[in-house]
Short mmCIF file of C-alpha atoms and ligand atoms in Angstrom, two decimals:
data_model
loop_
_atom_site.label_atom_id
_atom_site.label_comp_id
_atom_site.label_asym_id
_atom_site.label_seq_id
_atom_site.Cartn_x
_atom_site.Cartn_y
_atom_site.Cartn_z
CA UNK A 1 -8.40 -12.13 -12.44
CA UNK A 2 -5.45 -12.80 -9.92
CA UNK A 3 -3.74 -15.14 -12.30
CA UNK A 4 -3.19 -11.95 -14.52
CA UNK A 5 -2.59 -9.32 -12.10
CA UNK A 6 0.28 -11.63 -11.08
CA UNK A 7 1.59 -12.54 -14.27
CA UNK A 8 1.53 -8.59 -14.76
CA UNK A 9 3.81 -7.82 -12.11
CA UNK A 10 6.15 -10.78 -13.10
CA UNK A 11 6.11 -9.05 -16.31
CA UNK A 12 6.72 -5.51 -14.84
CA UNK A 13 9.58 -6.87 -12.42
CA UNK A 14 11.61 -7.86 -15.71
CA UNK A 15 10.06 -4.48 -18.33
CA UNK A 16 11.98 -1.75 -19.75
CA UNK A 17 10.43 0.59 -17.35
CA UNK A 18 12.45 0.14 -14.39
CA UNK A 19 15.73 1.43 -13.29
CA UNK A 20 18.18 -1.22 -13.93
CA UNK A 21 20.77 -1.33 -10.89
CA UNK A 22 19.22 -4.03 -9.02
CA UNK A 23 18.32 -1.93 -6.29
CA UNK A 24 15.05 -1.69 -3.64
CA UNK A 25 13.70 -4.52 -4.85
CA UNK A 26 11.29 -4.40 -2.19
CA UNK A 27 10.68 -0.85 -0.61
CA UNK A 28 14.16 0.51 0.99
CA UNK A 29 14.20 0.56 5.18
CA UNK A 30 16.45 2.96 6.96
CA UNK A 31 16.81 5.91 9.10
CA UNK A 32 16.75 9.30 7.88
CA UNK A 33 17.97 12.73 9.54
CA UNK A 34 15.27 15.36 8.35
CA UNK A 35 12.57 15.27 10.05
CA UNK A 36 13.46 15.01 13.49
CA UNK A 37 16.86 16.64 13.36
CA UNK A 38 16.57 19.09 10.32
CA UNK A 39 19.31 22.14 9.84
CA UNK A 40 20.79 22.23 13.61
CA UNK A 41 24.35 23.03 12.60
CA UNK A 42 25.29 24.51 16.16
CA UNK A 43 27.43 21.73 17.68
CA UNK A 44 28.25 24.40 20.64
CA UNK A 45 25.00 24.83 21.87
CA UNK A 46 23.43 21.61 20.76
CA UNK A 47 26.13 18.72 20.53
CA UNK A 48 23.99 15.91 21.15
CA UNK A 49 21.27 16.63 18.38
CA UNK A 50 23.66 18.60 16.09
CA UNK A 51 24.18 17.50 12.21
CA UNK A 52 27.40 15.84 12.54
CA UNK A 53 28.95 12.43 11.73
CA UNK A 54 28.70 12.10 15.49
CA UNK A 55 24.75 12.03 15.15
CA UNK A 56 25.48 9.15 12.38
CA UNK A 57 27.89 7.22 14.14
CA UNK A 58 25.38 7.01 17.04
CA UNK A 59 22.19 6.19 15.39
CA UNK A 60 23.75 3.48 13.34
CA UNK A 61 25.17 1.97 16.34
CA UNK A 62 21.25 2.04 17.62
CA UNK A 63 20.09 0.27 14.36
CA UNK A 64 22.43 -2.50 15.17
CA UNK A 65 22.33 -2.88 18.81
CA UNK A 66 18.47 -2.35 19.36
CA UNK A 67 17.25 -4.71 16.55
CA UNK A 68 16.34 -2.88 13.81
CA UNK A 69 19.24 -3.66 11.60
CA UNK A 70 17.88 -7.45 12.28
CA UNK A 71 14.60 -6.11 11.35
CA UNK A 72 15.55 -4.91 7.82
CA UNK A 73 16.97 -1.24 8.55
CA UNK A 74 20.11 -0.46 6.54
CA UNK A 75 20.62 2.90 5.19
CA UNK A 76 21.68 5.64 7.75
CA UNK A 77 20.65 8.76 5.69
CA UNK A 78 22.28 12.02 5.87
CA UNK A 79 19.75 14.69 4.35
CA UNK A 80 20.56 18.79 4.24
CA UNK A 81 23.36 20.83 5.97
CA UNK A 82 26.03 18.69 5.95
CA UNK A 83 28.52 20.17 3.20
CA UNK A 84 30.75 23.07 3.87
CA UNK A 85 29.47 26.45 2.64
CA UNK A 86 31.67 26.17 -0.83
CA UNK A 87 33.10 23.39 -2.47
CA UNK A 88 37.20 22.77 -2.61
CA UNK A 89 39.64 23.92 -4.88
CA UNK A 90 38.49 20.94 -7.66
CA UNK A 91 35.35 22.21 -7.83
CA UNK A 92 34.33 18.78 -5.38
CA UNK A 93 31.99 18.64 -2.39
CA UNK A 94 33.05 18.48 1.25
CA UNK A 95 31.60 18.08 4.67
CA UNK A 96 32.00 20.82 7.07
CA UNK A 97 35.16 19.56 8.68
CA UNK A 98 33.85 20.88 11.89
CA UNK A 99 30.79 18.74 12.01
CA UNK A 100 32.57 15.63 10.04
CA UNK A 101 35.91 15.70 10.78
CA UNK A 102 36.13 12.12 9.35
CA UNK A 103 34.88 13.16 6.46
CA UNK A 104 32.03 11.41 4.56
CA UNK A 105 34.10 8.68 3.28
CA UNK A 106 35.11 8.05 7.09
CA UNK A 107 31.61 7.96 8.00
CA UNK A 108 30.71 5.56 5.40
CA UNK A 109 33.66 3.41 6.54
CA UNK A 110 32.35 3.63 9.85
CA UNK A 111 28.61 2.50 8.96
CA UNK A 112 29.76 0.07 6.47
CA UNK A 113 31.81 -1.47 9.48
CA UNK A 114 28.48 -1.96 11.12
CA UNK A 115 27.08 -4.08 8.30
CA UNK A 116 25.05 -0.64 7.46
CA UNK A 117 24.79 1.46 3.92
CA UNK A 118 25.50 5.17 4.18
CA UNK A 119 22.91 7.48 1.81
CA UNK A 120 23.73 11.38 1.07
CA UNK A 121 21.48 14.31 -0.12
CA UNK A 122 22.40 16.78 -2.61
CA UNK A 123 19.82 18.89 -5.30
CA UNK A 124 19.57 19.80 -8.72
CA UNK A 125 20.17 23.62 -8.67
CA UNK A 126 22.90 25.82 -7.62
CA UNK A 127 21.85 25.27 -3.69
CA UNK A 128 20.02 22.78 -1.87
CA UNK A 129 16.79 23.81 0.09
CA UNK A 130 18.69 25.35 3.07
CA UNK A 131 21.13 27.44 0.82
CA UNK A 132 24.30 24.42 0.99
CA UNK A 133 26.19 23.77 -2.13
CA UNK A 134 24.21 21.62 -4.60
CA UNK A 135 24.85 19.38 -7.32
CA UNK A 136 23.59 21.63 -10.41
CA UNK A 137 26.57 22.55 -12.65
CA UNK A 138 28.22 19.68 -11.42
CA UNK A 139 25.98 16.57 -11.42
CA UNK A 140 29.23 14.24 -13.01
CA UNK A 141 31.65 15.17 -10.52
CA UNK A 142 29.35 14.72 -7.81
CA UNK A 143 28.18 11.08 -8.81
CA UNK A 144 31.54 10.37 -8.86
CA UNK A 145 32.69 11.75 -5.43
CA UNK A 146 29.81 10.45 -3.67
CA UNK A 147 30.99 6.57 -5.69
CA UNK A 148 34.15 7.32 -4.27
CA UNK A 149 33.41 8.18 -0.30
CA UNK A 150 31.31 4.71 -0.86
CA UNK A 151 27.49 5.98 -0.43
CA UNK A 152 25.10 3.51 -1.17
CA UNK A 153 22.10 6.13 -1.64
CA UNK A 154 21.23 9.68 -3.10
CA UNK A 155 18.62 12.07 -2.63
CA UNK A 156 18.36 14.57 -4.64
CA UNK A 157 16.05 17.56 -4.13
CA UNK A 158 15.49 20.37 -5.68
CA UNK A 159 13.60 23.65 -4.30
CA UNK A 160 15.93 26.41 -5.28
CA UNK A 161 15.79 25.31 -9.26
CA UNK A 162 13.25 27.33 -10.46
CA UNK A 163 12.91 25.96 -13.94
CA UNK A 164 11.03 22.88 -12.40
CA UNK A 165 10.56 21.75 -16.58
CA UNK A 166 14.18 21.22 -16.86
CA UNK A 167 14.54 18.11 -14.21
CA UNK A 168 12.68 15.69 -16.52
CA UNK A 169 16.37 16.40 -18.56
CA UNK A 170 18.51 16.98 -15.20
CA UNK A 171 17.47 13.61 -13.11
CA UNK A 172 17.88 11.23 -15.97
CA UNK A 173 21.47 12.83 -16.32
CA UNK A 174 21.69 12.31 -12.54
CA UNK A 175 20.86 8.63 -13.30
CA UNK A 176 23.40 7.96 -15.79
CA UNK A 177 26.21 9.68 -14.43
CA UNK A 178 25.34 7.44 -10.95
CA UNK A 179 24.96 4.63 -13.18
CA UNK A 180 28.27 5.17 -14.98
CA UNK A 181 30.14 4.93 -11.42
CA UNK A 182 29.64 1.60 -11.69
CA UNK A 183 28.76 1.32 -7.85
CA UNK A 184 25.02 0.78 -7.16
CA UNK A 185 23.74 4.04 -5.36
CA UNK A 186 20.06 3.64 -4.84
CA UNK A 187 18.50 6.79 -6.20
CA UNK A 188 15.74 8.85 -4.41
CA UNK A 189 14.44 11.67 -6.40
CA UNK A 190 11.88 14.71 -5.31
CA UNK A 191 11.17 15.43 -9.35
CA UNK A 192 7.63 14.58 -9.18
CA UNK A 193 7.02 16.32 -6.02
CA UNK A 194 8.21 19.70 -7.88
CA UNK A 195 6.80 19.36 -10.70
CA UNK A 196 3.34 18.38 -8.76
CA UNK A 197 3.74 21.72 -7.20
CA UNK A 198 4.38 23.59 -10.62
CA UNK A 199 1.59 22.32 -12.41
CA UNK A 200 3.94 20.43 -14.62
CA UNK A 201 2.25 16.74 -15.79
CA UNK A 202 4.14 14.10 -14.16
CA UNK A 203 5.50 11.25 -16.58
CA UNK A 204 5.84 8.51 -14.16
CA UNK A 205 7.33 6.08 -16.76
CA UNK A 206 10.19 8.19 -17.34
CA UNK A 207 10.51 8.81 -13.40
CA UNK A 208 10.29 5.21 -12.85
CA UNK A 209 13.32 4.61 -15.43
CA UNK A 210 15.16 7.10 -13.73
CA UNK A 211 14.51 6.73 -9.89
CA UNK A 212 14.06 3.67 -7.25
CA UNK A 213 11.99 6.08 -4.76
CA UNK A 214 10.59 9.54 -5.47
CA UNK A 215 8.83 11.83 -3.36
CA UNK A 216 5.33 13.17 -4.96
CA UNK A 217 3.83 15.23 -1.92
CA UNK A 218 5.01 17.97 0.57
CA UNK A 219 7.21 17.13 3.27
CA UNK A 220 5.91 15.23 6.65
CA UNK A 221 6.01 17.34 9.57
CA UNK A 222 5.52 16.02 13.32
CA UNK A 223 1.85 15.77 13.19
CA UNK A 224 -0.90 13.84 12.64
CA UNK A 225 -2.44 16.15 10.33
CA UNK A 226 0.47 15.87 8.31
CA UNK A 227 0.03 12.03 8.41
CA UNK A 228 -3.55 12.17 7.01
CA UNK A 229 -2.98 15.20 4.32
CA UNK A 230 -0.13 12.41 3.16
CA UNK A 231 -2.44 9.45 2.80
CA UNK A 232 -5.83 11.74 1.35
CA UNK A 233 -2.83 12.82 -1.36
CA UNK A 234 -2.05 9.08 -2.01
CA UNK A 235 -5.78 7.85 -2.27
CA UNK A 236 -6.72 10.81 -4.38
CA UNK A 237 -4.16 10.07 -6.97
CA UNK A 238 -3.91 6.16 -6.33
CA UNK A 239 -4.86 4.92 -9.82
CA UNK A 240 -1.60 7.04 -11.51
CA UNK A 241 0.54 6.01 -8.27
CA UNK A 242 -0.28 2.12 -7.75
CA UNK A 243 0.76 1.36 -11.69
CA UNK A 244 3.96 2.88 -11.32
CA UNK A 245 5.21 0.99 -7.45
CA UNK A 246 6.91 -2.37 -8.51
CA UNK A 247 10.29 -4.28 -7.66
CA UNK A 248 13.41 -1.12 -8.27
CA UNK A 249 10.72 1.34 -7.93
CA UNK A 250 8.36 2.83 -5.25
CA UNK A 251 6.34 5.85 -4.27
CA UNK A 252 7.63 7.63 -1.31
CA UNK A 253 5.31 9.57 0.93
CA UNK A 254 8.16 10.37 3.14
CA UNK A 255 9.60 9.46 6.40
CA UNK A 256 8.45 7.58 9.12
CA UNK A 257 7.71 9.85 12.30
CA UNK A 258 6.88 7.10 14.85
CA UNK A 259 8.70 7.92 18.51
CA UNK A 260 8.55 11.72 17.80
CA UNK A 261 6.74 13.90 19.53
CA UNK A 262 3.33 14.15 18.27
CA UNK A 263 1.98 10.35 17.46
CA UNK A 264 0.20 8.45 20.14
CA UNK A 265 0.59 4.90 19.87
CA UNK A 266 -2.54 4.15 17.83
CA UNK A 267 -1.80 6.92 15.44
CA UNK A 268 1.70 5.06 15.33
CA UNK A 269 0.37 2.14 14.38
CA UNK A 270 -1.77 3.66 11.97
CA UNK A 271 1.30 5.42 10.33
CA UNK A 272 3.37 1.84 10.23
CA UNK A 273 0.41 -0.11 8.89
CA UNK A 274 -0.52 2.38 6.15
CA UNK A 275 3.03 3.03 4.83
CA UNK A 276 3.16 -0.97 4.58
CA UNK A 277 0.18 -0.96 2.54
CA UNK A 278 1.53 1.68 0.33
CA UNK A 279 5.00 -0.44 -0.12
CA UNK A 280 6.42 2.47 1.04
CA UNK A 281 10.15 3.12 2.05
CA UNK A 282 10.48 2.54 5.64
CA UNK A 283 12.62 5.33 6.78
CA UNK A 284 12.46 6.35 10.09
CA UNK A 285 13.20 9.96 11.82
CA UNK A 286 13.28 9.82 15.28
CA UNK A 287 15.90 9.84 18.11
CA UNK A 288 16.74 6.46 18.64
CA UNK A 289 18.62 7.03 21.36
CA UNK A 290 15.16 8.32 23.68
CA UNK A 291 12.50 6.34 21.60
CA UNK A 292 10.67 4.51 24.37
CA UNK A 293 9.68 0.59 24.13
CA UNK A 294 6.01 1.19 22.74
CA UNK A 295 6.98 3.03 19.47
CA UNK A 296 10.49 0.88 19.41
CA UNK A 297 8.00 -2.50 19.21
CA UNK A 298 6.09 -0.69 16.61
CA UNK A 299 8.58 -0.10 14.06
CA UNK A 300 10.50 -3.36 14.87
CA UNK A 301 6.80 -5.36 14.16
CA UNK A 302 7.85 -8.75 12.26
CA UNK A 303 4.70 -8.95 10.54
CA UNK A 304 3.90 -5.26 9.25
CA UNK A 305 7.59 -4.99 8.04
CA UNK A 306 7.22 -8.84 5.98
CA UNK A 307 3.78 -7.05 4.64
CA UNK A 308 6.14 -3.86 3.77
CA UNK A 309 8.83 -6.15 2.26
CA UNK A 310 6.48 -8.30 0.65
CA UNK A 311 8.22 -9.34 -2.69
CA UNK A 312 6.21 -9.03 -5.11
CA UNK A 313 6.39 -5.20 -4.09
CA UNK A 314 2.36 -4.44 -5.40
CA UNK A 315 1.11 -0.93 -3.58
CA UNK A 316 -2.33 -1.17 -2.20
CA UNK A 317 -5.22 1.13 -2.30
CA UNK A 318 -8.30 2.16 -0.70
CA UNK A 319 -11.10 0.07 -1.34
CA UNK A 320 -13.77 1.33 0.79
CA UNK A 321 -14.50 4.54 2.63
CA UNK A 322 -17.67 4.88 5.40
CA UNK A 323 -18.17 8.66 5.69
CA UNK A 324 -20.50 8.57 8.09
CA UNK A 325 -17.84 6.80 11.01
CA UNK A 326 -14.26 7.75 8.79
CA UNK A 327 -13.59 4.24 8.66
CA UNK A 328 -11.75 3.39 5.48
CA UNK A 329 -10.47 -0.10 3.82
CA UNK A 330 -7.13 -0.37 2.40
CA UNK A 331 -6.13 -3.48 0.56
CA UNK A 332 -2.92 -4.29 -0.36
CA UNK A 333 -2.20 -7.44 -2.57
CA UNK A 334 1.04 -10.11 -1.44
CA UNK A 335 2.18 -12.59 -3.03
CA UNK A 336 0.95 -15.97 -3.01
CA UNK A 337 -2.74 -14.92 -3.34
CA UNK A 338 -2.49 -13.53 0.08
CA UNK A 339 -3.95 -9.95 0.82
CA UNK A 340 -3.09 -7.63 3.74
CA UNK A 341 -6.23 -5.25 4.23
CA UNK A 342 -5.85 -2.19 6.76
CA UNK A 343 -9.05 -0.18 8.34
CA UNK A 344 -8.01 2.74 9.12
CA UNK A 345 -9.99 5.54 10.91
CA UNK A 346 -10.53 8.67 10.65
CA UNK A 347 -12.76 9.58 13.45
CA UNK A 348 -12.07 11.16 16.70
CA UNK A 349 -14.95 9.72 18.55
CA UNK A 350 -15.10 6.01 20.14
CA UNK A 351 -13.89 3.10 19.07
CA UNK A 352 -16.28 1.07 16.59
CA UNK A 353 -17.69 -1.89 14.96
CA UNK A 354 -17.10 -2.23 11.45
CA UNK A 355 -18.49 -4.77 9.85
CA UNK A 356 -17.50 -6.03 5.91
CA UNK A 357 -18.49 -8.34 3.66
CA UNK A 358 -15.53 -10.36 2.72
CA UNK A 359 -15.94 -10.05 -1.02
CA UNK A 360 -16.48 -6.12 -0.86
CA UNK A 361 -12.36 -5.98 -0.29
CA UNK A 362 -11.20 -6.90 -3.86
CA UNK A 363 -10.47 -10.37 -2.33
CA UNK A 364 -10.93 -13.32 -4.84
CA UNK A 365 -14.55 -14.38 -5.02
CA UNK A 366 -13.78 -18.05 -5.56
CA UNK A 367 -12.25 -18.76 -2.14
CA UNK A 368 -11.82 -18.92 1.78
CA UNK A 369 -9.12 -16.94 3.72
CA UNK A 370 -7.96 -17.59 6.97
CA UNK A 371 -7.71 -14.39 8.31
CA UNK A 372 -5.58 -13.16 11.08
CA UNK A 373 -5.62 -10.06 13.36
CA UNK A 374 -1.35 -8.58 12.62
CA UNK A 375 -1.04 -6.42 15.20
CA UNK A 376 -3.01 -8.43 17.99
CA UNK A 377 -1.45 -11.80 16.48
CA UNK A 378 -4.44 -13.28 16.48
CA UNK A 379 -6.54 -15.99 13.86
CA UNK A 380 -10.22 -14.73 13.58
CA UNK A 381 -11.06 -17.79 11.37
CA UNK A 382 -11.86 -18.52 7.88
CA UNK A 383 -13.78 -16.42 5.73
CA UNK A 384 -15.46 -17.33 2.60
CA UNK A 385 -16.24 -14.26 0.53
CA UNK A 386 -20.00 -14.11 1.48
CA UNK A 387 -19.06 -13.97 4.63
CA UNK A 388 -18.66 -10.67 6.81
CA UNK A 389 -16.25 -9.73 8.75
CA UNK A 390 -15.97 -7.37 12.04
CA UNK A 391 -12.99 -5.87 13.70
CA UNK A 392 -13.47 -2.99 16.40
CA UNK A 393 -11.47 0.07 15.05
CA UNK A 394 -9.85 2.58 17.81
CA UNK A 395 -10.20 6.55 16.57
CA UNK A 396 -7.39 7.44 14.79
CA UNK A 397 -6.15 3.37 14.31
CA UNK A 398 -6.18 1.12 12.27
CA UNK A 399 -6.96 -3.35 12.18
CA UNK A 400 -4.77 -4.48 10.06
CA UNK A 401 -5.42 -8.06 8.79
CA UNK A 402 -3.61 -10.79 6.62
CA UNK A 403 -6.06 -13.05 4.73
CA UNK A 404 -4.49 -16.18 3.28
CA UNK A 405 -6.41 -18.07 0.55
CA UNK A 406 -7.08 -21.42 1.42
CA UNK A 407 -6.60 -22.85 -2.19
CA UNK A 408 -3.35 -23.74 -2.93
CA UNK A 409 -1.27 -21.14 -5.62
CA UNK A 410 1.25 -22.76 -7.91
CA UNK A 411 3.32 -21.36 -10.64
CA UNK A 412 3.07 -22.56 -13.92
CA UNK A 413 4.32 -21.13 -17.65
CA UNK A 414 5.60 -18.60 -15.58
CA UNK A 415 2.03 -17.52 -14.15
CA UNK A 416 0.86 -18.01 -10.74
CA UNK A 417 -2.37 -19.71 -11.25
CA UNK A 418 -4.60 -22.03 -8.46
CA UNK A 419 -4.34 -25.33 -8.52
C1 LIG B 501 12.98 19.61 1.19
C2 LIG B 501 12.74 18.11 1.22
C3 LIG B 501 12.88 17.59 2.65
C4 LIG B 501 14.27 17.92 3.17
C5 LIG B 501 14.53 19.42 3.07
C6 LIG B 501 15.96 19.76 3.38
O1 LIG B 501 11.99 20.32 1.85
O2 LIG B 501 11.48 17.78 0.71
O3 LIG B 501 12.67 16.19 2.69
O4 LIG B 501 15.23 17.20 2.44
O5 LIG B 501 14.24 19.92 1.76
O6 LIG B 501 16.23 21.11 3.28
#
């Protein structure tokens, strides 16, 4: 049974189905502006927090000189707000020369100085979601002028185009005209999310083909709630999502919120343990210039982010949900017939015992794992799969574990098989 859920991933890594410019091969890492920073244009009142190329300049200076570049974070994302209110004489895009007096192509220089990539939003539709200048009579020119400033990613979103059945034609054109740059833009795309909303069937194939990430669910706000409404949306529709994540493409439930202003630490945690389950992009939206040690160590955790980054780039699922505690098993396969499993809890009561057979988490039946506590960095043994397991879950946390098969995996015709 593993042997050919392996060989099908091998298989899907090199398909027809995914978007062929070599991109987020394993789910993307980064910082991105939205969340925590949003449409503050007003420089006068609110310099420090304003969206400006200063705000870039300073968190990619963070990524590099506080470890998370190290870690794996590359892109420094600008998201809504930053164009001028019309474009130029040529019909192009420009940043509000106030805000970026560098321009974007001075910014990029400036992050790709820093060993960083730069990524830009824009939408399909005449405006983007906070009335800017978007990219929808002009999706060539655009691909081109973002090619030229040297951006390494796109978002593109798409609120104010009403027609939400025309973007199945408008992204793929997106796709080619980025692809015809000739410069490898990673391309994030909020299609599915709209059409989700409209009622419209979602054709993940064709998104796949046409996207690396894509957003399928509302936006993250700074809550918890928001956090759980996210993950219930991901394990309602998991059988349609986990087919479509592979190498080039992933599901994107949205940014990372951890050091904002609602998460305590566990719920942290929880956040950075789930959307490494979910190979999900890792892009964070937070201040790193106040984030404070705990939440810092969280996001900069070695052995979540090598779960996240794991390369054969399989999403995980729920496998197992208690109603009567909230406790729920999430199991996400890695390569090498390793598994990463997550509980993850629901309740708002005390901490609790949770105790699982080892075989009831889609592990393989025919071996042992030595399992090992990721967060606590701890071995709790080996496990053979009639064997249970306990771990002592904190209210709104999560355990996460790595189990390691004890039989040796070898490849062979192109298959991983045991040996
Ligand atoms: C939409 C997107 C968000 C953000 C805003 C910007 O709501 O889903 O991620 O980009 O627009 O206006």
């Amino acid at each position: 049974m593993w042997a050919s859920a392996v060989l099908l991933v091998l298989l899907g890594s090199f398909g027809a189905n995914a978007l062929d410019n070599g991109l987020a091969r394993t789910p993307p890492m980064g910082w991105l502006a939205w969340e925590r920073f949003r449409c503050n244009v007003n420089c006068t009142a609110d310099p420090k927090n304003c969206v400006s190329e200063k705000l870039f300049m300073e968190m990619a200076d963070r990524l590099v000189e506080d470890g998370y570049k190290d870690a794996g974070y590359e892109y420094v994302n600008i998201d809504d707000c930053w164009m001028a209110k019309q474009r130029d004489a040529n019909n192009k895009l420009y940043a509000d020369p106030e805000r970026f007096p560098s321009g974007i192509k001075g910014l990029a220089d400036y992050i790709h100085s820093k060993g960083l990539k730069l990524g830009i939003y824009t939408a399909y539709g005449n405006f983007t979601c906070q009335g800017y200048p978007a990219s929808g009579m002009h999706l060539e020119l655009d691909a081109q002028t973002f090619a030229e400033w040297g951006v390494d990613m796109l978002k593109m979103d798409g609120c104010k185009q009403m027609d939400r059945h025309t973007m199945k034609k408008g992204y793929p054109q997106m796709t080619k005209y980025l692809n015809a740059t000739g410069r490898p833009i990673l391309f994030s795309c909020s299609w599915p999310d709209y059409e989700r909303g409209a009622g419209i069937p979602i054709n993940y194939t064709l998104v796949a083909e046409n996207c690396n990430i894509w957003r399928n669910y509302v936006d993250i706000q700074d809550s918890w709630q928001s956090v759980l409404s996210i993950i219930d949306y991901y394990a309602k529709e998991q059988d349609t999502l986990v087919p479509v994540a592979g190498p080039g493409n992933f599901n994107d439930p949205d940014m990372l919120i951890i050091g904002d202003f609602s998460l305590s630490v566990e719920q942290a945690k929880a956040q950075m343990a789930m959307w490494a389950i979910l190979a999900a992009p890792l892009l964070m939206s937070n201040d790193l210039r106040t984030i404070t040690p705990e939440y810092r160590d969280i996001l900069l955790n070695k052995d979540v982010i090598a779960i996240s980054q794991d390369n054969a780039g399989i999403m995980g699922k729920r496998v197992l949900q208690h109603h009567a505690n909230g406790i729920e098993a999430w199991t996400r396969p890695l390569s090498n017939g390793v598994f990463s499993i997550v509980f993850f809890s629901r309740s708002v009561k005390e901490p609790e015992f949770v105790t699982v057979v080892m075989k009831a988490l889609a592990v393989s039946s025919d071996t042992s794992y030595e399992v090992t506590d990721v967060y606590a960095q701890k071995s709790m043994g080996v496990f053979k799969p009639t064997d249970s397991i306990t771990v002592y879950v904190n209210p709104n946390g999560v355990v996460m574990l790595k189990a390691t098969p004890q039989k040796v995996w070898k490849v062979e015709n192109n298959m991983i098989v045991l040996n």
